[in-house]
Tab-separated table of C-alpha atoms in Angstrom:
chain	number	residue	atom	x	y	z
K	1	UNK	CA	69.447	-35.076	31.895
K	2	UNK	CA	67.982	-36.838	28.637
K	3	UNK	CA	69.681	-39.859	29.655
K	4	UNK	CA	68.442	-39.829	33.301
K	5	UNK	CA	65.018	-39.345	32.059
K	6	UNK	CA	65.517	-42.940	29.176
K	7	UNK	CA	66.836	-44.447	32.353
K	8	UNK	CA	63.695	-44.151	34.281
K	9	UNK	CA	60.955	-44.369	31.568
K	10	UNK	CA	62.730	-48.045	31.057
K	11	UNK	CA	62.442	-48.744	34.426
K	12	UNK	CA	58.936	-48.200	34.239
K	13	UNK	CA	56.919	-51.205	34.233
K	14	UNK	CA	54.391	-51.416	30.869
K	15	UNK	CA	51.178	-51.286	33.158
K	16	UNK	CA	52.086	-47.994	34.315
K	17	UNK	CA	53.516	-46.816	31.307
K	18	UNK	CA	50.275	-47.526	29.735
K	19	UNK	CA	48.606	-45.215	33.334
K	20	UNK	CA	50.299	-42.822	32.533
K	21	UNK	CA	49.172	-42.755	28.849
K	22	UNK	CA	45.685	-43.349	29.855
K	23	UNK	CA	46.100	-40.009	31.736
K	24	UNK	CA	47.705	-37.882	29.660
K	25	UNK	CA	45.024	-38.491	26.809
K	26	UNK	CA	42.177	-37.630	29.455
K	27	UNK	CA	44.216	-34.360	30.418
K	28	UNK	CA	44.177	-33.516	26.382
K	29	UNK	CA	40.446	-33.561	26.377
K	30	UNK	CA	40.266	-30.808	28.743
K	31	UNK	CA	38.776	-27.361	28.194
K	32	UNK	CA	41.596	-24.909	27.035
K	33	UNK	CA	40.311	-22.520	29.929
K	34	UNK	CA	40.742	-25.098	32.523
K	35	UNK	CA	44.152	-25.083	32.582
K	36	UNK	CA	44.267	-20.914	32.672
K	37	UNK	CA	45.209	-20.370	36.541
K	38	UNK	CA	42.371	-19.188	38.568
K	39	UNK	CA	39.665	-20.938	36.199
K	40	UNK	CA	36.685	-22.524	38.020
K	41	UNK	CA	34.586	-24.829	35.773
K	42	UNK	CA	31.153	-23.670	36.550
K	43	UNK	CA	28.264	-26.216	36.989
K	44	UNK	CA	25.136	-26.351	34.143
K	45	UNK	CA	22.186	-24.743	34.941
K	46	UNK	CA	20.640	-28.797	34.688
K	47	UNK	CA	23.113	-29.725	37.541
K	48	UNK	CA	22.716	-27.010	39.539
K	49	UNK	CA	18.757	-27.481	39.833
K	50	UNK	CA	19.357	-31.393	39.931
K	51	UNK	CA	22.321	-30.913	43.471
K	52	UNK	CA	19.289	-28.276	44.417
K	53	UNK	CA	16.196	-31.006	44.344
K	54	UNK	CA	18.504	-33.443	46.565
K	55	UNK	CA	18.478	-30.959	49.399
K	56	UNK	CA	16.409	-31.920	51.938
K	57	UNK	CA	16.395	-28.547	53.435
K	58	UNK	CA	15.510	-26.320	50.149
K	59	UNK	CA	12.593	-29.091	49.526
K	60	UNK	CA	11.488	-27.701	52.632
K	61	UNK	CA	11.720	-24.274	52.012
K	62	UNK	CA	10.113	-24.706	48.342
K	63	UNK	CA	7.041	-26.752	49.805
K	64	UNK	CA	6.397	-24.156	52.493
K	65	UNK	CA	6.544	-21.700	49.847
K	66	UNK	CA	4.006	-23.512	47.655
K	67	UNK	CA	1.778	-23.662	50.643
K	68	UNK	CA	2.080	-20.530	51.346
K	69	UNK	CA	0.564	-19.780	47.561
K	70	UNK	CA	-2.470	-22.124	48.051
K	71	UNK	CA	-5.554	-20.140	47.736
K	72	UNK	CA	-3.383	-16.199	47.306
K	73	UNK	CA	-3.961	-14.034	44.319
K	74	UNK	CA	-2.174	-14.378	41.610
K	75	UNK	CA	-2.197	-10.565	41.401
K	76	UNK	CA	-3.641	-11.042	37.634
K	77	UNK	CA	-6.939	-10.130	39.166
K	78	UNK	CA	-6.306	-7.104	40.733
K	79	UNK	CA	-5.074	-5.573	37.402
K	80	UNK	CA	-7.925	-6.266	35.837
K	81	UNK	CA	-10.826	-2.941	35.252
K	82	UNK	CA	-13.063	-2.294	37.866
K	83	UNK	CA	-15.814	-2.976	35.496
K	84	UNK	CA	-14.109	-6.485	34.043
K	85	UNK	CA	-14.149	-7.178	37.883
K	86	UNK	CA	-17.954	-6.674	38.565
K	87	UNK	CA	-18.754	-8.905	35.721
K	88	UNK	CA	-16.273	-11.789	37.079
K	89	UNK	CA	-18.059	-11.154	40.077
K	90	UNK	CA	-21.103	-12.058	38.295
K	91	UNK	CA	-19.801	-15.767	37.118
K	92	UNK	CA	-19.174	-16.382	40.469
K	93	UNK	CA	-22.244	-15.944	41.070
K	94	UNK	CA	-23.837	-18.121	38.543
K	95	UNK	CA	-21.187	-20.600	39.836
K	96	UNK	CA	-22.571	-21.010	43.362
K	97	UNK	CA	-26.408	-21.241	41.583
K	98	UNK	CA	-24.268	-24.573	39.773
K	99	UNK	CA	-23.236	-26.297	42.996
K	100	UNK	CA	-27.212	-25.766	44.333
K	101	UNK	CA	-28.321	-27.448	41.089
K	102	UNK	CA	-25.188	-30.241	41.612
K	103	UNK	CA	-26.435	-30.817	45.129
K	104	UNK	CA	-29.916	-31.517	44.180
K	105	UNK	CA	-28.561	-33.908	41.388
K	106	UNK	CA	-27.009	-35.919	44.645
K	107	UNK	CA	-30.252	-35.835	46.236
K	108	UNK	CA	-31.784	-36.994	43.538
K	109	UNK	CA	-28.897	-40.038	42.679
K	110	UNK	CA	-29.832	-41.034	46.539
K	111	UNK	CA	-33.163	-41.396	45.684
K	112	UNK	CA	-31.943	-43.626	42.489
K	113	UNK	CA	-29.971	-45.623	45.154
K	114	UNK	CA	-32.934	-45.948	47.375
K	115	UNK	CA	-35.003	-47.001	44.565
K	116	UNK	CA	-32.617	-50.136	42.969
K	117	UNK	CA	-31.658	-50.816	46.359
K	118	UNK	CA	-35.348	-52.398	46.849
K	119	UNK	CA	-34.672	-54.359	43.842
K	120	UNK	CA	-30.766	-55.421	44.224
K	121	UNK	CA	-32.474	-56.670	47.788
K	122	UNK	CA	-34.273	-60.133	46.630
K	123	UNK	CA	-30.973	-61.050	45.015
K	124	UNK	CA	-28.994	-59.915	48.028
K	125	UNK	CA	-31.451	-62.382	50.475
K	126	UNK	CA	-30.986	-64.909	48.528
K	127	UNK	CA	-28.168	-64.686	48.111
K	128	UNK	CA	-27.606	-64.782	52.626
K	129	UNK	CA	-29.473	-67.943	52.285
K	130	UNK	CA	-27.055	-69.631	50.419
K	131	UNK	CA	-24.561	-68.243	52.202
K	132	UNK	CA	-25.987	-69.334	55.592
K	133	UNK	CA	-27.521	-72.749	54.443
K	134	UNK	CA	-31.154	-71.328	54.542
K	135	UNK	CA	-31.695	-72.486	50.766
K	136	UNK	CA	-29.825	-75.176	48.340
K	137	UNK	CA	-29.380	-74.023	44.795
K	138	UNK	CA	-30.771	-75.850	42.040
K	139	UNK	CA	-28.738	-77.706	39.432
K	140	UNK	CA	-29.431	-75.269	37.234
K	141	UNK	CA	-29.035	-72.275	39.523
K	142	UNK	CA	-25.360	-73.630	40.183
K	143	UNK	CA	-24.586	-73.973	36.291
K	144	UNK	CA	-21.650	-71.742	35.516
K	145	UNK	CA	-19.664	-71.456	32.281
K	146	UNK	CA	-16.169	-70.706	33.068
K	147	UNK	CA	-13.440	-68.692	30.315
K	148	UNK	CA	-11.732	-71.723	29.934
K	149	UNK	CA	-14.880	-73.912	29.311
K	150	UNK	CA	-15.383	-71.787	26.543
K	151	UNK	CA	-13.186	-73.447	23.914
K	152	UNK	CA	-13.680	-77.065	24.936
K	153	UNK	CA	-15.610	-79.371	22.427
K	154	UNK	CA	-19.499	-80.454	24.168
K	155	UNK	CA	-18.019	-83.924	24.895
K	156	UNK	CA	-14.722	-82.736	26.527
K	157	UNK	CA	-17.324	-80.940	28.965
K	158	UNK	CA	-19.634	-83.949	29.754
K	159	UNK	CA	-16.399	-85.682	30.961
K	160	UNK	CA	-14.965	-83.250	33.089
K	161	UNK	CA	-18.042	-82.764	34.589
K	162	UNK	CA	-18.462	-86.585	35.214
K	163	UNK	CA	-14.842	-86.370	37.124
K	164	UNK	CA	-15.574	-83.999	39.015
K	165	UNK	CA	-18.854	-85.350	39.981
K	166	UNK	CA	-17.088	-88.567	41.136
K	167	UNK	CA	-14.567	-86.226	42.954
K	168	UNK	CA	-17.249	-84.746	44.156
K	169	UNK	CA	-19.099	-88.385	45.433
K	170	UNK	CA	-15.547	-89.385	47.194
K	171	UNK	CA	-15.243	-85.936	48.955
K	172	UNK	CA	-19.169	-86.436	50.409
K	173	UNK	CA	-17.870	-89.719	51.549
K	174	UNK	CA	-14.910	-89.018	53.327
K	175	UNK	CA	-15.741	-85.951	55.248
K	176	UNK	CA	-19.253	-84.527	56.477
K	177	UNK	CA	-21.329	-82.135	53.949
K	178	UNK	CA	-20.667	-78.423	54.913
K	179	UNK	CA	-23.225	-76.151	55.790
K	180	UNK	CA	-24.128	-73.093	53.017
K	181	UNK	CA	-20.497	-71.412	52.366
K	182	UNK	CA	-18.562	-71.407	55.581
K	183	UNK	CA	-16.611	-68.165	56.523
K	184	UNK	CA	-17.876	-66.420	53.295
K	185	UNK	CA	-17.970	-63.198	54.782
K	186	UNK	CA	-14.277	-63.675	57.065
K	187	UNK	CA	-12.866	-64.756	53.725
K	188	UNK	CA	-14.596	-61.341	52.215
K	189	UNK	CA	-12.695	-59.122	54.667
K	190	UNK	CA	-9.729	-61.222	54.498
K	191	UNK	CA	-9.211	-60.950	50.663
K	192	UNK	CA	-9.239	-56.999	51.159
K	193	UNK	CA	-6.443	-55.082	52.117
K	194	UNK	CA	-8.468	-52.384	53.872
K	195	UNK	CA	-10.263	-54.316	55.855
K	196	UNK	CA	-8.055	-57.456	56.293
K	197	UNK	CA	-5.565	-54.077	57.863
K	198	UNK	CA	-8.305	-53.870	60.835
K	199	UNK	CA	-8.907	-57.510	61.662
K	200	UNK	CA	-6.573	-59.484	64.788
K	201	UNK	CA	-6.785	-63.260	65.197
K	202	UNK	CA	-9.153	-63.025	67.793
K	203	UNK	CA	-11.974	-61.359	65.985
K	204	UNK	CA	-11.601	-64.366	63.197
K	205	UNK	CA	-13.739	-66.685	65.288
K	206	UNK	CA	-16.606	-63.656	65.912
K	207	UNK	CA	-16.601	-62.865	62.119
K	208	UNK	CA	-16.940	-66.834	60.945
K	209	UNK	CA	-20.469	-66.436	62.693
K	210	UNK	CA	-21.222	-63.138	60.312
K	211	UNK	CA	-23.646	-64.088	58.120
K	212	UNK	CA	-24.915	-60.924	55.571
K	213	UNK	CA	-24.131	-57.550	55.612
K	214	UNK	CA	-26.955	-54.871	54.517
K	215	UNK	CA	-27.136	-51.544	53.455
K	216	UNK	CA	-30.105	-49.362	54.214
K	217	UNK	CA	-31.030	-46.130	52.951
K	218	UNK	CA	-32.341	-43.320	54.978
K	219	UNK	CA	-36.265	-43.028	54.523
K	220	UNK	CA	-37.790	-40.665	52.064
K	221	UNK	CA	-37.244	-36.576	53.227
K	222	UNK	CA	-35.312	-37.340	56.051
K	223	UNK	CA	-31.805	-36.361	56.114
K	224	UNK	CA	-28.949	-38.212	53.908
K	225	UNK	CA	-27.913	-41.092	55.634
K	226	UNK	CA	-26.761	-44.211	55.314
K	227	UNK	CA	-26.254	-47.820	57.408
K	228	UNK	CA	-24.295	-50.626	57.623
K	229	UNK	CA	-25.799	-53.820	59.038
K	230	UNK	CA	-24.351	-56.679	60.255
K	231	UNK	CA	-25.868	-60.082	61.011
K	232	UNK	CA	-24.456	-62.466	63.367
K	233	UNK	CA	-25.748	-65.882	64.123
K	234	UNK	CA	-26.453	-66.669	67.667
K	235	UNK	CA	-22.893	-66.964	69.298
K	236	UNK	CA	-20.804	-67.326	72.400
K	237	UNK	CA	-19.411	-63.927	72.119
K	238	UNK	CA	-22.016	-61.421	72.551
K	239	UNK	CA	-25.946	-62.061	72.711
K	240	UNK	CA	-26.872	-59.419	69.430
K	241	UNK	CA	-27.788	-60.669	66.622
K	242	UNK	CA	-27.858	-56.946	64.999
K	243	UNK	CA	-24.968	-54.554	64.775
K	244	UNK	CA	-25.259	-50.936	63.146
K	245	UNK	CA	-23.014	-48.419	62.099
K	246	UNK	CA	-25.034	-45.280	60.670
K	247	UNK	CA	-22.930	-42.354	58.151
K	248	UNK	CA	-24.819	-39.167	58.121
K	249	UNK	CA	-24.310	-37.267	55.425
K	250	UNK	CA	-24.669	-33.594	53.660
K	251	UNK	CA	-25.455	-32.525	50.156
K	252	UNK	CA	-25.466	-29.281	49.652
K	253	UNK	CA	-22.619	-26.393	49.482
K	254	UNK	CA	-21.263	-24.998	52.331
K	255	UNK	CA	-22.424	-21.240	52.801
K	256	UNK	CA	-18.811	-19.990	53.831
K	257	UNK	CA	-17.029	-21.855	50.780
K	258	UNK	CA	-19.676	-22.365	48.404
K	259	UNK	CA	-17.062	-23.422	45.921
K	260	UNK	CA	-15.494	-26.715	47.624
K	261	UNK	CA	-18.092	-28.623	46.857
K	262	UNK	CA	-17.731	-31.807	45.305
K	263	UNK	CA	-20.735	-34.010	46.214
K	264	UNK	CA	-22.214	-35.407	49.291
K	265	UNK	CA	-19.977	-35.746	51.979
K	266	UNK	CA	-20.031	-37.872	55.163
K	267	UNK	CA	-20.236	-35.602	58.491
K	268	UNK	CA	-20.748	-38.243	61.400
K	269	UNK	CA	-21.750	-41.989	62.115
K	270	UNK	CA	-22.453	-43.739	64.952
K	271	UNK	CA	-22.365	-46.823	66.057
K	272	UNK	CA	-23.960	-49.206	68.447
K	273	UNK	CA	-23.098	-50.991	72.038
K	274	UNK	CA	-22.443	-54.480	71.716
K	275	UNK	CA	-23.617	-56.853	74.262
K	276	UNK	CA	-20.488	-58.742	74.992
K	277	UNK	CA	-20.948	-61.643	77.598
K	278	UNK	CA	-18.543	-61.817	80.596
K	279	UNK	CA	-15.029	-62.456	79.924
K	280	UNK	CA	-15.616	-62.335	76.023
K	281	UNK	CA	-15.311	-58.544	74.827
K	282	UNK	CA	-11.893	-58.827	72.768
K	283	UNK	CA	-12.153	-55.193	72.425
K	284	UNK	CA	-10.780	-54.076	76.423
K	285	UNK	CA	-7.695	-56.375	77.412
K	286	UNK	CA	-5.811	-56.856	81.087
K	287	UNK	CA	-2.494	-55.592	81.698
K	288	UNK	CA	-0.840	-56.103	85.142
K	289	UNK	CA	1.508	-53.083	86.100
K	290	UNK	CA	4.174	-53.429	88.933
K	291	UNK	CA	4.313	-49.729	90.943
K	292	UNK	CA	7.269	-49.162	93.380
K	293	UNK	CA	6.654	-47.009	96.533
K	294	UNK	CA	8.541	-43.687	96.545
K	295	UNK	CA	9.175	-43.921	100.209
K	296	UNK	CA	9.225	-47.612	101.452
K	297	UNK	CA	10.659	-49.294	98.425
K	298	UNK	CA	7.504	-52.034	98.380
K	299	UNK	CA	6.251	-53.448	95.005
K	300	UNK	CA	2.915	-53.897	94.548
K	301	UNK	CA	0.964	-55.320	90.975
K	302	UNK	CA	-2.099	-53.324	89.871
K	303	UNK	CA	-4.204	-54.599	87.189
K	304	UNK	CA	-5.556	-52.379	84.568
K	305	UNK	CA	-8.258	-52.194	81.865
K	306	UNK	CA	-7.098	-50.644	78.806
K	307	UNK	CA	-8.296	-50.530	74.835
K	308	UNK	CA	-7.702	-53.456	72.431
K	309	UNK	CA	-7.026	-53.523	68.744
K	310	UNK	CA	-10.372	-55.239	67.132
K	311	UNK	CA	-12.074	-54.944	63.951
K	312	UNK	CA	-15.648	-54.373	66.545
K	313	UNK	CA	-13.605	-51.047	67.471
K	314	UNK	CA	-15.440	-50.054	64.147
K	315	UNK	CA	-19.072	-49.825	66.104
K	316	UNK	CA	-18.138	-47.510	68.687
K	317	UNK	CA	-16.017	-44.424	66.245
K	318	UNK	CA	-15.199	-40.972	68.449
K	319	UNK	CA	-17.732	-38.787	69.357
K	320	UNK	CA	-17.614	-35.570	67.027
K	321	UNK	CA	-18.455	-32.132	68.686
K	322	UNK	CA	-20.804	-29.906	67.820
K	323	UNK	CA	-18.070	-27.680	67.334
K	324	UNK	CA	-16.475	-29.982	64.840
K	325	UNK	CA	-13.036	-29.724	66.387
K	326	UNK	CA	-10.886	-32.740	66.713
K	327	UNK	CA	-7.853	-33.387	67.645
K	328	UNK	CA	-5.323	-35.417	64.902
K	329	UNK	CA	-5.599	-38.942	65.996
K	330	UNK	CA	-9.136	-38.475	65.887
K	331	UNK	CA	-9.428	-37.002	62.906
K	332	UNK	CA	-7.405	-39.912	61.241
K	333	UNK	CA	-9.612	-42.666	62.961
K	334	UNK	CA	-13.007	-40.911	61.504
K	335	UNK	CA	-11.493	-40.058	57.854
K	336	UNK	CA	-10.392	-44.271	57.906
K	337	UNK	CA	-13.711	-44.976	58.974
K	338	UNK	CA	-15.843	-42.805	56.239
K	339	UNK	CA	-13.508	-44.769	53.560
K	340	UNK	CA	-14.537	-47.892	55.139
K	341	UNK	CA	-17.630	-47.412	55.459
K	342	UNK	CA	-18.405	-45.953	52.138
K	343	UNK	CA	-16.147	-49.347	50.353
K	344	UNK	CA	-18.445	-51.797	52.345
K	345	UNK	CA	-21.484	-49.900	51.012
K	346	UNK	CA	-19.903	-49.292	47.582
K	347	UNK	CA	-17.863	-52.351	46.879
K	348	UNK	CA	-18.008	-54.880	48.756
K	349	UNK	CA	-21.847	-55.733	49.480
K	350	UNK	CA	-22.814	-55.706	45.806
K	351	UNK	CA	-20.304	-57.459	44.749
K	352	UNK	CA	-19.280	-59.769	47.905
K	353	UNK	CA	-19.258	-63.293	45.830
K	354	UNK	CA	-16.278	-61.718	43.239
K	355	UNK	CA	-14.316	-60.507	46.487
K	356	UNK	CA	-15.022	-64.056	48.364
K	357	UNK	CA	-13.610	-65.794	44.766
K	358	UNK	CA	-10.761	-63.297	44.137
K	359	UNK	CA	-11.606	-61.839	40.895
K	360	UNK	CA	-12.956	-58.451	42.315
K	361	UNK	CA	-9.163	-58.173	43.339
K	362	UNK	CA	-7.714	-59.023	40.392
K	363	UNK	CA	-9.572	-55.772	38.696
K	364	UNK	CA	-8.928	-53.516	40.967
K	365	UNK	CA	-4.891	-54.486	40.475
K	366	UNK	CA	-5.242	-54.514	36.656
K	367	UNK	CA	-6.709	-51.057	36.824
K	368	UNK	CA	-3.497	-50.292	39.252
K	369	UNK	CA	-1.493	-52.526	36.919
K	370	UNK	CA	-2.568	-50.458	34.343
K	371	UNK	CA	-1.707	-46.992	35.666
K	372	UNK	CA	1.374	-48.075	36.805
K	373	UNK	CA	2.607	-49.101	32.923
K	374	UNK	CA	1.497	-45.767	32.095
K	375	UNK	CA	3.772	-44.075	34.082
K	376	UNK	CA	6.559	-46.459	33.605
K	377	UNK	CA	6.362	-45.331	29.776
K	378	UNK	CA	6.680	-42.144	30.518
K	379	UNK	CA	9.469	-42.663	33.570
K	380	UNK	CA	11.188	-43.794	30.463
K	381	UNK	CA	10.600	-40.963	27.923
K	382	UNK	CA	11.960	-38.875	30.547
K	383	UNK	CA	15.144	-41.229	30.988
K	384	UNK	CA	15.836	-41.052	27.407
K	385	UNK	CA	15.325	-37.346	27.012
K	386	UNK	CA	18.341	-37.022	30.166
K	387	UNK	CA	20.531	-39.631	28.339
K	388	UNK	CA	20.346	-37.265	25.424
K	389	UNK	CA	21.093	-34.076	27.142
K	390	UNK	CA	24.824	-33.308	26.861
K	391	UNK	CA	24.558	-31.898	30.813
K	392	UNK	CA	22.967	-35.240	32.245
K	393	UNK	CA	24.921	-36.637	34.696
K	394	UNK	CA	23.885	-40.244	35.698
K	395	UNK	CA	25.585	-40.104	38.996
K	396	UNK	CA	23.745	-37.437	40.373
K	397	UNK	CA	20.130	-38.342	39.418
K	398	UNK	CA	21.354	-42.083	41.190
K	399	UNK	CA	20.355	-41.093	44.510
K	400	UNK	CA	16.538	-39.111	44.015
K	401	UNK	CA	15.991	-36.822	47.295
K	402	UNK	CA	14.092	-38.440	49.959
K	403	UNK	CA	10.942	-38.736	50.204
K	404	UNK	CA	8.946	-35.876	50.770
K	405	UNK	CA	5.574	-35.731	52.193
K	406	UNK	CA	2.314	-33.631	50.878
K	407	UNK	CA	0.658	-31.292	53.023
């Protein structure tokens, strides 16, 4: 038997000789236990939570759970004294007398805004004439040092500014002198995701006529409000010149759930109709249907009106209830439109040059930029802290669960 077995282990080629070996020293590194019959390695508790996370279906469960916690007793507060109770009762109290006093503190930041909105304005008309040719700048107006002007010598300056007047000299000469800043405003929306998201190609040629955009404050002691105004040059598209889009708004706590309140917030707008001339409004297009007769088998072609996609879809939001009920698609449409409205107001007409150049865009991604380091650093903490644990297993944690979404 000793001699059958030499036999074959010298018929045994080396590469599977060396197999085997490979296998024998990975069986020797086993647990004792394992090979008891009946043993069943049990998985760490780290594995067992990380196979649980990748479940779709206990994701579920777990988030419907959590939901089900938002806003329930803890049951902390129901052990508590009757007389420890009354005396909570009494900071709540004092809490909703804080979000009166926070609410006038809004009123009173819209009359700041009221107030430095009269004096941003001079700049901001000036600032349309350029834009629509109205007024020329003066030489010195137009002076601008630039970062990298900075560390040049006084003569390298005067000679790049002699080039690029003679650049400038053969330009005037070879094409006709444009008008103010053509498309400022297009090029505006266009450098900004948000809004760029709304616009199709056929409200580009409309929007190369927009010439300023305005925001007015509602009037001393009438209601919050803001509006968005939007001035067109005389065009082929529709005869205003005017188009409004009006955000009403509410500052005070709500009597029901005192405590939710977290500033003014935007309850309605309205917009305006637009006086499209015939065969021009981009916002209603023509479909042609064919329709086949149940009985007699004819065809026949019906033409139909139906909605458009358009950025001018912005002046004519839903109508909200008095109810305040709304069904989902609706309620997505207005919640887009308060964030749109309240950028334009917030962002984009004070600071419309530095979103025309580019460089408003470039700080809002370094702040993003920024944020997104941060949690890269940590991302890796985390990775090194797994590496380290003696139950990590990098095969599992390759595939993360999909993704879930809040509620």
């Amino acid at each position: 038997m000793a001699d059958m077995d030499n036999k074959d282990q010298a018929e045994l080629d080396p590469a599977d000789l060396e197999d085997v070996e490979d296998v024998e020293e990975e069986e020797t590194g086993e647990d004792v236990n394992s090979k008891v019959p009946g043993f069943v390695r049990l998985p760490s508790a780290r594995q067992l939570t990380v196979q649980m996370m990748q479940n779709p279906q206990i994701l579920a469960a777990l988030q419907e759970r959590l939901d089900g916690l938002v806003g329930s007793p803890s049951g902390y507060m129901e052990s508590l004294p009757k007389v420890v109770k009354r005396r909570v009762n009494a900071l709540k109290n004092l809490q909703v007398k804080c979000a009166h006093i926070e609410a006038k503190f809004y009123e009173e930041v819209h009359e700041l805004e009221r107030k430095y909105a009269a004096l941003y304005q001079p700049l901001f008309d000036k600032r349309s004439d350029i834009v629509k040719a109205a007024y020329e700048p003066t030489e010195e107006e137009c002076e601008w040092k630039a970062d990298e002007e900075e560390e040049l010598t006084v003569s390298k300056q005067e000679e790049m500014k002699e080039k690029a007047k003679v650049e400038e000299e053969k330009k005037d000469e070879e094409k006709e002198d444009p008008k103010g800043i053509p498309e400022f405003w297009l090029t505006v929306f266009k450098n900004v995701d948000l809004l760029s998201d709304m616009l199709q190609e056929h409200d580009e040629p409309i929007l190369k006529h927009l010439q300023d955009i305005k925001v007015k404050f509602s009037d001393p002691g009438q209601p919050m409000s803001f509006s968005l105004e939007f001035y067109f040059e005389p065009n082929e598209f529709f005869t205003n010149t005017l188009l409004t889009k009006t955000y009403k708004m509410r500052s005070e706590p709500d009597e029901n759930d005192p405590f939710s309140f977290d500033g003014p917030e935007i309850m309605g707008c309205t917009g305006c109709t637009i006086d499209w001339t015939k065969g021009k409004n981009i916002t209603l297009k023509t479909i042609k249907k064919k329709q086949k007769h149940k009985g007699r088998g004819t065809v026949r072609t019906v033409t139909k009106t139906v909605p458009n996609d358009s950025f001018f879809n912005f002046f004519t939001p839903p109508d909200v209830p008095e109810s305040g009920d709304l069904d989902e698609d609706s309620e997505a449409v207005l919640a887009a439109d308060f964030e749109i409205g309240h950028f334009i107001r917030e962002r984009i007409v004070p600071r419309a040059v530095l979103y025309f150049t580019g460089e408003a865009i470039e700080d809002d991604d370094d702040d993003y930029d920024e944020e997104g380091e941060e949690a890269d650093d940590e991302e890796g903490e985390e990775e090194g802290e797994e590496e380290n644990d003696p139950d990590y297993d990098p095969k599992k944690d390759a595939n993360p669960p999909a993704e879930c979404k809040q509620q």
